[in-house]
Amino acid sequence: MSFYPARRRRNSMWMGLSVAAAGFGLTWLFLILAVLFWKGLSGVSLDVFTQMTPPPGSAGGLLNAIAGSLIMTIIGVAVGTPLGLLAGTYLAEYGRYGKLAFVVRFINDILLSAPSIVIGLFIYEVVVAPMGHFSAIAGSIALAVLVVPVVVRTTEDMLNLVPNSLREAGAALGMPRSLVIQRIGYRAARAGLLTGMLLAVARVSGETAPLLFTSLNNQFWSLNLNAPMSSLPAVIFQFALSPYKEWQQLAWTGALIITLAVLTLSIGARALAARGTVK
Amino acid sequence: MTEIAMPQIESTNSRVETRVKAVKRFASGDNFFRRSTQGAALVVLLLLGGVIISLIQGSIPAFQAFGLGFFTTEIWNPVTEKFGAGAAIYGTLVTSAIAMAIAVPVGIGIAIFLTELCPPGLRRPVGIAIELLAGIPSIIYGIWGLFVFAPFMQQYVQPALIALFGDVPLLSSVFAGPPYGIGILTASLILAIMVLPFVTSISRDVFETVPPMLKESAYGVGCTTWEVVANIVIPYTRVGVIGGVMLGLGRALGETMAVTFVIGNAHKISASLIAPGTTISATIANEFTEAVGDLYTSSLIALGLILFMITFIVLAIARIMLMRLDVKAGR
């Protein structure tokens, strides 16, 4: 009985620390967002979306960077998603407990959190070096390699949520397995699969490291996939480290645009997933 | 009679034939789909194999020129073409270690808050906020670190540290030198803030696997919340928490943009935490496009190979530990 006050004290001390940790951690994270909005919003104007990136010391916008980011992200996702979808289907439907599926699952999880800069080096070695120059294609391929593991993961998870009785009902009607997967599995997991794609887009659209030495950067308007292309993260990297006020302001504005895009995508994905799962 | 029956038989025959054809078509389509999914799964393996092979191939010239000394040499001189990974490896390990030392206790604290203490109405919003923050691109942390955090460190924190520990024998060398603002310590703190959401969300997911029955029984015999956490939740989820921490460590080791802005990019091993340093990823990001000469490029790729090997081992351990927890939870 005499231990009781001591135990109470210890409890409130540790729980107090836990609450303090929550307060401390969340404060920093919100501080970052607050500064980002504060500094970024002051530079938002129509010019940002209509002008090209300026030479040092003059005003301009981010149009070519935004376009470049969009193009490379779209190509990367368009290439990476089907591949990831098929591989995820294999893991969930055909492989399941097989040896190959086990190995692929393990390797995929490692690729999922592998440093993206290493992926950039890999693409440099296999695409940029043989081609002899930096190009938007190389950037898109690097992004595609980053998309694949995300889509594989979510596809497998979402197909695993589809009840087996649905598959069995399809099989009982005489449907071949591929049709059961395509017409029943994919359809039942549709919201989840779309969520996975959105998450992949969110993940890829802020990636900087793999683009630095694949698509490089381009100060001018260019839609040529075979030439270096500008992208928002690469421009932010270059402009933020420069001594020019105008460039630094554009870097903040660009950072705000990326953050808003990523947050919108992840909130959209979350809303979709919440609507898709019947609990 | 026969004239009437004939077409019937024929049509049955043709129906059987189309049926056979349809089944064949189904079978070949089925086979094609199965093969293509299998092929896609193999591509995932090929990707990893390709990464490893291309990095090894690219780093051969560097290892031929410098041998095993590459791992330990501190010199990094593009002019004389003498390269060593010592400073970069040191910087990577030190920044990640400090970041994890801060992020793990705080992250687990937040996870305990979320699973045990938080009012139910607040649980979801805070949890979602943490997960959203985990998705924010690392370059945002980098630009914030450069313009906001580094000046703050330079003006307030670092002078205070130097003044505070200046007379303490051992610690004076840990906080020695002028307050640059940028450097190993600043980079570590930003890494800690960046890894925090990862550690938090994994620990929370893992804590939620504890069967409510176990916790309720502990509360039933009169345990305090802290005793339940320390004696039930943490022992039950130890493997998973360690796995989650290793996953966060994997992120911290390979993190590029958040670090590159504030590390200072100086290739030297300094005892002082407030001195500028470098990490493997920051070196590659800063120098790769400017690297002239095969040996320079090859040395940078060799750095990439070392980074990939370190993170591969860390992530593999993390996955094995998380898998063990999955088996335990019967999933």
Coordinates of C-alpha atoms in Angstrom, one line a residue:
Chain A
M1 CA 0.0 0.0 0.0
S2 CA 2.8 2.3 0.8
F3 CA 4.2 1.9 -2.7
Y4 CA 1.1 3.5 -4.1
P5 CA 2.1 7.2 -4.1
A6 CA 5.5 6.3 -5.5
R7 CA 3.9 4.4 -8.3
R8 CA 1.4 7.2 -9.0
R9 CA 4.3 9.7 -9.1
R10 CA 6.3 7.5 -11.5
N11 CA 3.3 7.1 -13.7
S12 CA 2.5 10.8 -13.9
M13 CA 6.2 11.6 -14.6
W14 CA 6.4 9.2 -17.6
M15 CA 3.1 10.1 -18.9
G16 CA 4.0 13.7 -18.6
L17 CA 7.1 13.0 -20.6
S18 CA 5.1 11.3 -23.3
V19 CA 2.7 14.2 -23.6
A20 CA 5.7 16.6 -23.7
A21 CA 7.2 14.5 -26.5
A22 CA 4.0 14.7 -28.5
G23 CA 3.9 18.5 -27.9
F24 CA 7.6 18.9 -28.8
G25 CA 7.5 16.8 -31.9
L26 CA 4.3 18.3 -33.3
T27 CA 5.5 21.8 -32.6
W28 CA 8.5 21.4 -34.8
L29 CA 6.6 19.9 -37.6
F30 CA 3.9 22.6 -37.6
L31 CA 6.6 25.3 -37.3
I32 CA 8.1 24.1 -40.6
L33 CA 4.7 24.2 -42.3
A34 CA 3.9 27.6 -40.9
V35 CA 7.2 29.1 -42.1
L36 CA 6.7 27.5 -45.5
F37 CA 3.3 29.0 -45.9
W38 CA 4.5 32.4 -44.6
K39 CA 7.5 32.6 -46.9
G40 CA 5.9 30.9 -49.9
L41 CA 2.6 32.7 -50.0
S42 CA 4.3 36.1 -50.2
G43 CA 5.8 35.1 -53.6
V44 CA 2.7 33.6 -55.2
S45 CA 1.5 35.6 -58.2
L46 CA 0.4 35.0 -61.7
D47 CA 4.0 35.4 -62.9
V48 CA 5.0 32.2 -61.1
F49 CA 2.7 30.2 -63.4
T50 CA 3.3 32.1 -66.6
Q51 CA 7.0 33.1 -66.7
M52 CA 10.1 31.0 -67.2
T53 CA 12.8 30.7 -64.5
P54 CA 14.8 34.0 -64.6
P55 CA 18.5 34.6 -65.0
P56 CA 20.2 35.7 -61.7
G57 CA 19.0 39.0 -60.3
S58 CA 15.7 39.4 -62.3
A59 CA 12.1 38.5 -61.7
G60 CA 10.4 35.5 -63.3
G61 CA 8.4 32.4 -62.7
L62 CA 8.5 28.7 -62.5
L63 CA 6.5 27.7 -65.6
N64 CA 9.1 25.5 -67.2
A65 CA 9.9 23.8 -63.9
I66 CA 6.2 23.1 -63.2
A67 CA 5.7 21.7 -66.7
G68 CA 8.9 19.6 -66.5
S69 CA 7.9 18.1 -63.2
L70 CA 4.4 17.3 -64.5
I71 CA 5.7 15.7 -67.7
M72 CA 8.3 13.5 -66.0
T73 CA 6.0 12.5 -63.1
I74 CA 3.3 11.5 -65.6
I75 CA 5.6 9.4 -67.7
G76 CA 7.2 7.9 -64.7
V77 CA 3.9 6.9 -63.2
A78 CA 2.6 5.7 -66.6
V79 CA 5.5 3.4 -66.9
G80 CA 5.9 2.3 -63.3
T81 CA 2.2 1.7 -62.5
P82 CA 1.4 -1.2 -64.9
L83 CA 4.6 -3.0 -64.0
G84 CA 3.9 -2.6 -60.3
L85 CA 0.3 -3.6 -60.7
L86 CA 1.2 -6.9 -62.5
A87 CA 4.0 -7.7 -60.0
G88 CA 1.6 -7.0 -57.1
T89 CA -1.0 -9.2 -58.7
Y90 CA 1.5 -12.0 -58.9
L91 CA 2.4 -11.6 -55.2
A92 CA -1.3 -11.6 -54.1
E93 CA -2.9 -14.0 -56.5
Y94 CA -0.4 -16.5 -58.0
G95 CA 2.7 -16.5 -55.8
R96 CA 1.2 -16.0 -52.4
Y97 CA 3.3 -18.4 -50.2
G98 CA 5.7 -19.5 -52.9
K99 CA 9.5 -19.1 -52.7
L100 CA 9.6 -16.6 -55.6
A101 CA 6.9 -14.4 -54.1
F102 CA 8.7 -14.4 -50.7
V103 CA 11.9 -13.2 -52.3
V104 CA 10.2 -10.6 -54.5
R105 CA 8.2 -9.3 -51.5
F106 CA 11.4 -8.9 -49.4
I107 CA 13.4 -7.3 -52.2
N108 CA 10.4 -5.0 -53.0
D109 CA 10.3 -3.8 -49.4
I110 CA 14.0 -3.0 -49.5
L111 CA 13.6 -1.1 -52.8
L112 CA 10.7 0.8 -51.2
S113 CA 12.9 2.5 -48.7
A114 CA 16.2 2.4 -50.6
P115 CA 17.9 5.8 -50.8
S116 CA 16.6 7.5 -53.9
I117 CA 20.0 9.0 -54.7
V118 CA 21.3 5.5 -55.4
I119 CA 18.5 4.9 -57.9
G120 CA 19.7 8.1 -59.6
L121 CA 23.2 6.7 -59.8
F122 CA 21.8 3.5 -61.2
I123 CA 19.9 5.3 -64.0
Y124 CA 22.9 7.5 -64.7
E125 CA 25.0 4.3 -65.2
V126 CA 22.5 2.5 -67.4
V127 CA 20.7 5.3 -69.3
V128 CA 22.6 8.6 -69.1
A129 CA 26.2 7.3 -69.6
P130 CA 25.3 5.1 -72.7
M131 CA 23.3 8.0 -74.2
G132 CA 26.1 10.4 -73.5
H133 CA 23.9 13.3 -72.2
F134 CA 21.3 14.1 -69.6
S135 CA 17.7 13.8 -70.6
A136 CA 14.1 14.0 -69.5
I137 CA 13.7 10.3 -70.4
A138 CA 16.4 9.3 -67.9
G139 CA 14.6 11.4 -65.3
S140 CA 11.3 9.7 -66.1
I141 CA 12.8 6.3 -65.9
A142 CA 14.4 7.1 -62.5
L143 CA 11.0 8.2 -61.2
A144 CA 9.4 5.0 -62.7
V145 CA 11.8 2.9 -60.7
L146 CA 10.7 4.7 -57.6
V147 CA 7.0 4.2 -58.5
V148 CA 7.2 0.4 -58.9
P149 CA 7.7 -0.6 -55.3
V150 CA 5.0 1.7 -54.0
V151 CA 2.4 0.3 -56.4
V152 CA 3.5 -3.3 -55.8
R153 CA 3.0 -2.9 -52.1
T154 CA -0.4 -1.3 -52.2
T155 CA -1.6 -3.7 -55.0
E156 CA -0.7 -6.7 -53.0
D157 CA -2.2 -5.3 -49.8
M158 CA -5.5 -4.3 -51.5
L159 CA -5.9 -7.6 -53.4
N160 CA -5.4 -9.4 -50.1
L161 CA -8.4 -7.6 -48.7
V162 CA -10.7 -9.0 -51.4
P163 CA -12.6 -11.8 -49.7
N164 CA -11.8 -15.3 -51.1
S165 CA -15.5 -16.1 -51.4
L166 CA -15.8 -13.6 -54.2
R167 CA -13.0 -15.4 -56.1
E168 CA -14.5 -18.7 -55.5
A169 CA -17.9 -17.5 -56.7
G170 CA -16.2 -16.4 -59.9
A171 CA -14.4 -19.7 -60.3
A172 CA -17.6 -21.6 -59.7
L173 CA -19.1 -19.9 -62.7
G174 CA -16.3 -21.3 -64.8
M175 CA -14.3 -18.1 -65.1
P176 CA -10.6 -18.7 -65.8
R177 CA -8.3 -17.3 -63.1
S178 CA -7.1 -14.3 -65.1
L179 CA -10.7 -13.1 -65.6
V180 CA -11.5 -13.7 -61.9
I181 CA -8.5 -11.4 -61.1
Q182 CA -9.3 -8.8 -63.7
R183 CA -13.1 -8.7 -63.5
I184 CA -13.5 -9.4 -59.8
G185 CA -10.3 -8.8 -57.9
Y186 CA -9.4 -5.5 -59.6
R187 CA -12.9 -4.3 -59.5
A188 CA -13.4 -5.0 -55.8
A189 CA -10.0 -3.4 -55.0
R190 CA -10.5 -0.5 -57.4
A191 CA -10.4 2.3 -54.8
G192 CA -7.4 0.8 -53.1
L193 CA -5.5 0.5 -56.3
L194 CA -6.2 4.1 -57.2
T195 CA -5.0 5.1 -53.7
G196 CA -1.7 3.3 -54.3
M197 CA -1.3 5.2 -57.5
L198 CA -1.9 8.5 -55.9
L199 CA 0.5 7.7 -53.1
A200 CA 3.1 6.9 -55.7
V201 CA 2.5 10.2 -57.5
A202 CA 2.9 12.0 -54.1
R203 CA 6.1 10.1 -53.3
V204 CA 7.6 10.8 -56.7
S205 CA 6.6 14.4 -57.2
G206 CA 8.8 15.7 -54.5
E207 CA 11.9 13.6 -55.3
T208 CA 15.0 15.6 -56.0
A209 CA 18.0 13.4 -55.6
P210 CA 17.4 11.1 -58.5
L211 CA 16.7 14.0 -60.9
L212 CA 19.9 15.9 -60.2
F213 CA 22.0 13.7 -62.5
T214 CA 19.4 12.2 -64.8
S215 CA 17.3 15.1 -66.1
L216 CA 19.6 17.7 -64.7
N217 CA 18.0 21.1 -65.1
N218 CA 17.1 23.5 -67.9
Q219 CA 16.6 27.2 -67.6
F220 CA 14.5 27.5 -70.7
W221 CA 11.2 26.1 -72.0
S222 CA 11.7 22.7 -73.4
L223 CA 9.4 19.8 -74.1
N224 CA 12.1 17.7 -75.8
L225 CA 12.3 14.4 -73.9
N226 CA 15.8 13.8 -75.3
A227 CA 17.2 16.9 -73.7
P228 CA 17.7 18.1 -70.1
M229 CA 14.5 19.2 -68.5
S230 CA 13.8 21.5 -65.6
S231 CA 11.9 20.2 -62.6
L232 CA 10.6 22.0 -59.5
P233 CA 12.7 20.2 -56.9
A234 CA 15.9 20.7 -59.0
V235 CA 15.1 24.4 -59.4
I236 CA 14.4 24.8 -55.7
F237 CA 17.8 23.1 -54.9
Q238 CA 19.6 25.5 -57.3
F239 CA 17.8 28.7 -56.4
A240 CA 17.8 28.1 -52.6
L241 CA 21.6 27.8 -52.5
S242 CA 22.1 30.9 -54.7
P243 CA 22.9 34.3 -53.2
Y244 CA 20.1 36.1 -55.2
K245 CA 17.0 37.3 -53.3
E246 CA 14.7 36.7 -56.3
W247 CA 15.9 33.2 -56.7
Q248 CA 15.5 32.4 -53.0
Q249 CA 11.9 33.7 -53.1
L250 CA 11.1 31.6 -56.1
A251 CA 12.6 28.6 -54.2
W252 CA 10.2 29.2 -51.3
T253 CA 7.2 29.5 -53.6
G254 CA 8.2 26.4 -55.5
A255 CA 8.5 24.5 -52.2
L256 CA 5.0 25.7 -51.2
I257 CA 3.6 24.5 -54.6
I258 CA 5.2 21.0 -54.2
T259 CA 4.0 20.7 -50.6
L260 CA 0.5 21.7 -51.5
A261 CA 0.5 19.2 -54.4
V262 CA 1.8 16.4 -52.2
L263 CA -0.6 17.1 -49.3
T264 CA -3.6 17.3 -51.7
L265 CA -2.6 14.0 -53.3
S266 CA -2.2 12.2 -50.0
I267 CA -5.4 13.6 -48.5
G268 CA -7.2 12.6 -51.7
A269 CA -5.7 9.1 -51.5
R270 CA -6.8 8.8 -47.9
A271 CA -10.3 10.0 -48.6
L272 CA -10.5 7.5 -51.4
A273 CA -9.2 4.7 -49.2
A274 CA -11.7 5.6 -46.5
R275 CA -14.6 5.5 -48.9
G276 CA -13.4 2.3 -50.6
T277 CA -13.1 0.1 -47.4
V278 CA -16.3 -1.0 -45.9
K279 CA -15.8 -1.6 -42.3
Chain B
M1 CA -36.4 -36.4 -91.3
T2 CA -32.7 -36.7 -91.9
E3 CA -32.8 -33.4 -93.9
I4 CA -34.2 -31.7 -90.9
A5 CA -31.9 -33.3 -88.4
M6 CA -28.7 -32.7 -90.3
P7 CA -28.4 -28.9 -89.7
Q8 CA -29.2 -29.5 -86.0
I9 CA -26.3 -31.9 -85.6
E10 CA -24.1 -29.5 -87.6
S11 CA -24.9 -26.6 -85.4
T12 CA -24.3 -28.6 -82.3
N13 CA -21.0 -29.6 -83.7
S14 CA -20.1 -26.0 -84.5
R15 CA -21.3 -24.9 -81.1
V16 CA -19.0 -27.5 -79.5
E17 CA -16.2 -26.4 -81.7
T18 CA -16.7 -22.7 -80.8
R19 CA -16.9 -23.8 -77.2
V20 CA -13.6 -25.7 -77.5
K21 CA -12.1 -22.6 -79.2
A22 CA -13.4 -20.4 -76.5
V23 CA -12.0 -22.6 -73.8
K24 CA -8.6 -22.7 -75.6
R25 CA -8.7 -18.9 -75.9
F26 CA -9.4 -18.6 -72.2
A27 CA -6.6 -21.0 -71.4
S28 CA -4.1 -19.1 -73.6
G29 CA -5.2 -15.8 -72.2
D30 CA -5.0 -17.1 -68.7
N31 CA -1.5 -18.4 -69.4
F32 CA -0.5 -15.1 -70.9
F33 CA -1.8 -13.1 -67.9
R34 CA -0.1 -15.4 -65.4
R35 CA 3.2 -15.2 -67.3
S36 CA 3.1 -11.4 -67.5
T37 CA 2.5 -11.0 -63.8
Q38 CA 5.3 -13.4 -63.1
G39 CA 7.5 -11.5 -65.5
A40 CA 6.7 -8.2 -63.8
A41 CA 7.6 -9.8 -60.4
L42 CA 10.9 -10.9 -61.9
V43 CA 11.5 -7.3 -63.1
V44 CA 11.4 -6.2 -59.5
L45 CA 14.3 -8.6 -58.8
L46 CA 16.1 -7.5 -61.9
L47 CA 15.9 -3.9 -60.7
L48 CA 17.7 -4.7 -57.5
G49 CA 20.2 -6.8 -59.3
G50 CA 20.7 -4.1 -61.9
V51 CA 21.3 -1.5 -59.1
I52 CA 23.9 -3.7 -57.4
I53 CA 25.7 -4.7 -60.6
S54 CA 25.8 -1.2 -62.2
L55 CA 27.1 0.3 -58.9
I56 CA 29.8 -2.4 -58.6
Q57 CA 30.8 -1.9 -62.2
G58 CA 30.9 1.8 -61.9
S59 CA 33.0 1.7 -58.8
I60 CA 35.7 -0.7 -60.0
P61 CA 38.2 2.0 -61.2
A62 CA 38.0 3.7 -57.8
F63 CA 38.6 0.5 -55.9
Q64 CA 41.4 -0.4 -58.2
A65 CA 43.1 2.9 -57.7
F66 CA 42.7 3.2 -53.9
G67 CA 42.1 -0.4 -52.7
L68 CA 40.5 -1.0 -49.3
G69 CA 42.1 2.2 -48.1
F70 CA 39.2 4.0 -49.8
F71 CA 37.0 3.2 -46.9
T72 CA 39.2 4.8 -44.3
T73 CA 41.0 7.6 -46.1
E74 CA 39.9 11.1 -45.2
I75 CA 41.4 12.9 -48.2
W76 CA 39.1 14.0 -50.9
N77 CA 41.0 16.0 -53.4
P78 CA 39.6 16.4 -56.9
V79 CA 42.7 18.3 -58.1
T80 CA 45.2 15.6 -57.3
E81 CA 42.6 12.9 -57.9
K82 CA 43.0 11.4 -54.4
F83 CA 39.8 10.2 -53.0
G84 CA 38.7 8.5 -49.8
A85 CA 35.3 7.8 -48.3
G86 CA 36.3 8.1 -44.6
A87 CA 34.9 11.6 -43.9
A88 CA 31.6 10.8 -45.8
I89 CA 31.1 7.5 -44.0
Y90 CA 31.9 9.1 -40.7
G91 CA 29.4 12.0 -41.3
T92 CA 26.7 9.6 -42.5
L93 CA 27.0 7.4 -39.4
V94 CA 27.3 10.3 -36.9
T95 CA 24.4 12.4 -38.2
S96 CA 22.1 9.3 -38.4
A97 CA 23.1 8.2 -34.9
I98 CA 22.4 11.6 -33.3
A99 CA 19.1 11.9 -35.3
M100 CA 18.0 8.5 -34.1
A101 CA 19.0 9.2 -30.5
I102 CA 16.6 12.1 -30.6
A103 CA 13.8 10.8 -32.9
V104 CA 13.4 7.4 -31.2
P105 CA 12.5 8.4 -27.7
V106 CA 10.3 11.3 -28.9
G107 CA 8.7 9.2 -31.6
I108 CA 7.9 6.4 -29.1
G109 CA 6.7 9.0 -26.7
I110 CA 4.2 10.3 -29.3
A111 CA 3.1 6.8 -30.1
I112 CA 2.4 6.0 -26.4
F113 CA 0.5 9.3 -26.2
L114 CA -1.5 8.4 -29.3
T115 CA -2.4 4.8 -28.2
E116 CA -2.8 5.2 -24.4
L117 CA -3.4 8.8 -23.4
C118 CA -4.9 10.7 -26.3
P119 CA -8.6 11.5 -26.0
P120 CA -10.4 9.4 -28.7
G121 CA -11.6 12.5 -30.6
L122 CA -8.1 13.8 -31.0
R123 CA -6.5 10.4 -31.9
R124 CA -7.4 10.3 -35.6
P125 CA -6.6 13.9 -36.5
V126 CA -3.2 13.8 -34.8
G127 CA -2.4 10.4 -36.3
I128 CA -3.4 11.6 -39.8
A129 CA -1.3 14.7 -39.3
I130 CA 1.7 12.7 -38.5
E131 CA 1.3 10.4 -41.5
L132 CA 0.8 13.5 -43.8
L133 CA 4.0 15.0 -42.4
A134 CA 5.8 11.7 -43.2
G135 CA 4.9 12.3 -46.9
I136 CA 6.3 15.9 -47.1
P137 CA 9.3 15.9 -49.5
S138 CA 12.7 16.1 -47.9
I139 CA 13.7 19.2 -49.8
I140 CA 11.2 21.2 -47.8
Y141 CA 13.0 20.2 -44.6
G142 CA 16.3 21.2 -46.4
I143 CA 15.2 24.7 -47.4
W144 CA 13.7 25.3 -43.9
G145 CA 16.9 24.2 -42.4
L146 CA 19.0 26.4 -44.5
F147 CA 17.0 29.6 -44.2
V148 CA 15.4 29.3 -40.7
F149 CA 17.1 26.7 -38.6
A150 CA 20.7 27.2 -39.4
P151 CA 20.6 31.0 -38.6
F152 CA 18.8 30.2 -35.4
M153 CA 21.5 27.7 -34.4
Q154 CA 24.2 30.1 -35.3
Q155 CA 22.7 33.0 -33.3
Y156 CA 21.4 31.3 -30.2
V157 CA 22.1 27.6 -29.8
Q158 CA 25.7 27.1 -30.9
P159 CA 27.1 30.1 -29.0
A160 CA 25.3 28.9 -25.9
L161 CA 26.7 25.4 -26.3
I162 CA 30.2 26.7 -26.8
A163 CA 29.9 28.9 -23.7
L164 CA 28.3 26.2 -21.6
F165 CA 30.8 23.4 -22.4
G166 CA 33.9 25.5 -23.1
D167 CA 35.5 24.7 -19.8
V168 CA 34.4 21.1 -19.5
P169 CA 37.4 18.9 -20.5
L170 CA 35.9 16.4 -22.9
L171 CA 32.9 18.3 -24.1
S172 CA 34.8 21.4 -25.0
S173 CA 36.3 19.6 -28.0
V174 CA 32.8 18.2 -29.0
F175 CA 31.5 21.8 -29.2
A176 CA 34.7 23.5 -30.5
G177 CA 35.1 26.1 -33.2
P178 CA 33.2 29.1 -34.4
P179 CA 29.4 28.9 -34.7
Y180 CA 28.9 28.5 -38.5
G181 CA 25.2 27.6 -38.1
I182 CA 25.5 24.8 -40.7
G183 CA 27.4 21.6 -39.8
I184 CA 27.0 18.1 -38.4
L185 CA 24.8 19.0 -35.4
T186 CA 22.3 21.1 -37.4
A187 CA 22.0 18.4 -40.1
S188 CA 21.4 15.8 -37.4
L189 CA 18.7 17.8 -35.8
I190 CA 16.9 18.3 -39.1
L191 CA 17.2 14.6 -39.8
A192 CA 15.7 13.9 -36.4
I193 CA 12.7 16.1 -37.2
M194 CA 12.3 14.4 -40.6
V195 CA 12.6 10.8 -39.3
L196 CA 10.2 11.5 -36.4
P197 CA 7.0 10.9 -38.3
F198 CA 8.3 7.6 -39.6
V199 CA 9.2 6.3 -36.2
T200 CA 6.0 7.6 -34.7
S201 CA 3.6 6.0 -37.2
I202 CA 5.4 2.6 -37.2
S203 CA 5.6 2.5 -33.4
R204 CA 1.9 3.4 -33.2
D205 CA 0.9 0.7 -35.7
V206 CA 3.0 -1.8 -33.7
F207 CA 1.6 -0.8 -30.4
E208 CA -1.9 -1.3 -31.8
T209 CA -1.2 -5.0 -32.4
V210 CA -1.1 -5.7 -28.6
P211 CA -4.2 -7.7 -27.8
P212 CA -6.5 -5.5 -25.7
M213 CA -7.1 -8.5 -23.4
L214 CA -3.5 -8.4 -22.2
K215 CA -3.7 -4.7 -21.4
E216 CA -7.1 -5.0 -19.8
S217 CA -5.8 -7.8 -17.5
A218 CA -2.9 -5.6 -16.5
Y219 CA -5.1 -2.7 -15.7
G220 CA -7.4 -5.1 -13.9
V221 CA -4.8 -6.1 -11.4
G222 CA -4.2 -2.5 -10.7
C223 CA -1.3 -1.5 -12.9
T224 CA -0.8 2.2 -13.7
T225 CA -0.7 3.3 -17.3
W226 CA 3.1 3.5 -17.2
E227 CA 3.4 0.0 -15.8
V228 CA 1.1 -1.3 -18.6
V229 CA 3.3 0.4 -21.2
A230 CA 6.6 -0.7 -19.6
N231 CA 5.6 -4.3 -18.7
I232 CA 3.1 -5.3 -21.3
V233 CA 3.1 -3.1 -24.4
I234 CA 6.9 -2.6 -24.9
P235 CA 7.9 -6.2 -24.2
Y236 CA 5.2 -7.5 -26.4
T237 CA 6.1 -5.3 -29.3
R238 CA 9.9 -5.1 -28.8
V239 CA 10.8 -6.8 -32.1
G240 CA 8.4 -4.6 -34.1
V241 CA 9.6 -1.4 -32.5
I242 CA 13.2 -2.3 -33.2
G243 CA 12.2 -3.1 -36.8
G244 CA 10.5 0.3 -37.1
V245 CA 13.5 2.1 -35.7
M246 CA 15.8 0.3 -38.2
L247 CA 13.4 1.4 -41.0
G248 CA 13.8 4.9 -39.8
L249 CA 17.5 4.5 -39.6
G250 CA 17.5 3.3 -43.2
R251 CA 15.7 6.5 -44.1
A252 CA 18.1 8.7 -42.1
L253 CA 21.2 7.1 -43.6
G254 CA 20.1 7.6 -47.2
E255 CA 18.4 11.0 -46.8
T256 CA 19.9 13.4 -49.2
M257 CA 18.2 16.8 -49.6
A258 CA 17.4 17.6 -46.0
V259 CA 21.1 17.1 -45.2
T260 CA 22.8 18.5 -48.3
F261 CA 21.6 22.1 -47.6
V262 CA 23.0 22.3 -44.1
I263 CA 25.9 19.9 -43.7
G264 CA 28.6 22.3 -45.1
N265 CA 30.2 19.8 -47.5
A266 CA 33.6 19.7 -45.9
H267 CA 35.6 16.5 -46.4
K268 CA 37.2 16.2 -43.0
I269 CA 36.6 14.3 -39.8
S270 CA 36.3 16.7 -37.0
A271 CA 35.7 15.9 -33.3
S272 CA 33.5 19.0 -33.1
L273 CA 29.8 18.5 -33.8
I274 CA 29.3 22.1 -34.8
A275 CA 32.0 21.9 -37.5
P276 CA 30.9 21.5 -41.1
G277 CA 31.2 17.9 -42.4
T278 CA 29.7 15.8 -45.2
T279 CA 27.7 12.7 -45.7
I280 CA 27.8 10.1 -48.5
S281 CA 24.5 11.3 -50.1
A282 CA 25.3 15.0 -49.7
T283 CA 28.7 14.4 -51.4
I284 CA 27.1 12.7 -54.3
A285 CA 24.3 15.3 -54.7
N286 CA 26.7 18.2 -54.5
E287 CA 29.5 16.9 -56.7
F288 CA 28.3 14.4 -59.2
T289 CA 27.3 16.7 -62.0
E290 CA 30.5 18.6 -61.6
A291 CA 32.8 15.6 -61.5
V292 CA 35.3 15.6 -64.3
G293 CA 37.4 12.6 -65.0
D294 CA 36.6 8.9 -64.7
L295 CA 38.2 8.5 -61.4
Y296 CA 36.2 11.3 -59.7
T297 CA 32.9 9.9 -61.1
S298 CA 33.9 6.4 -60.2
S299 CA 34.8 7.4 -56.6
L300 CA 31.3 9.0 -56.2
I301 CA 29.7 5.8 -57.5
A302 CA 31.8 3.8 -55.1
L303 CA 30.3 6.1 -52.3
G304 CA 26.9 5.2 -53.6
L305 CA 27.7 1.5 -53.5
I306 CA 28.8 1.8 -49.8
L307 CA 25.7 3.7 -48.9
F308 CA 23.5 1.1 -50.7
M309 CA 25.3 -1.7 -48.9
I310 CA 24.8 -0.1 -45.5
T311 CA 21.2 0.7 -46.0
F312 CA 20.5 -2.7 -47.5
I313 CA 21.8 -4.4 -44.4
V314 CA 19.9 -2.1 -42.1
L315 CA 16.6 -2.4 -44.1
A316 CA 17.0 -6.2 -44.3
I317 CA 17.3 -6.5 -40.6
A318 CA 14.3 -4.2 -40.1
R319 CA 12.2 -6.3 -42.5
I320 CA 13.1 -9.6 -40.8
M321 CA 12.2 -8.2 -37.4
L322 CA 8.9 -6.8 -38.6
M323 CA 8.2 -10.1 -40.3
R324 CA 8.7 -12.0 -37.0
L325 CA 6.2 -9.7 -35.4
D326 CA 3.7 -10.5 -38.2
V327 CA 4.1 -14.2 -37.6
K328 CA 3.5 -13.6 -33.9
A329 CA 0.4 -11.6 -34.6
G330 CA -0.9 -14.4 -36.8
R331 CA -1.1 -12.4 -39.9

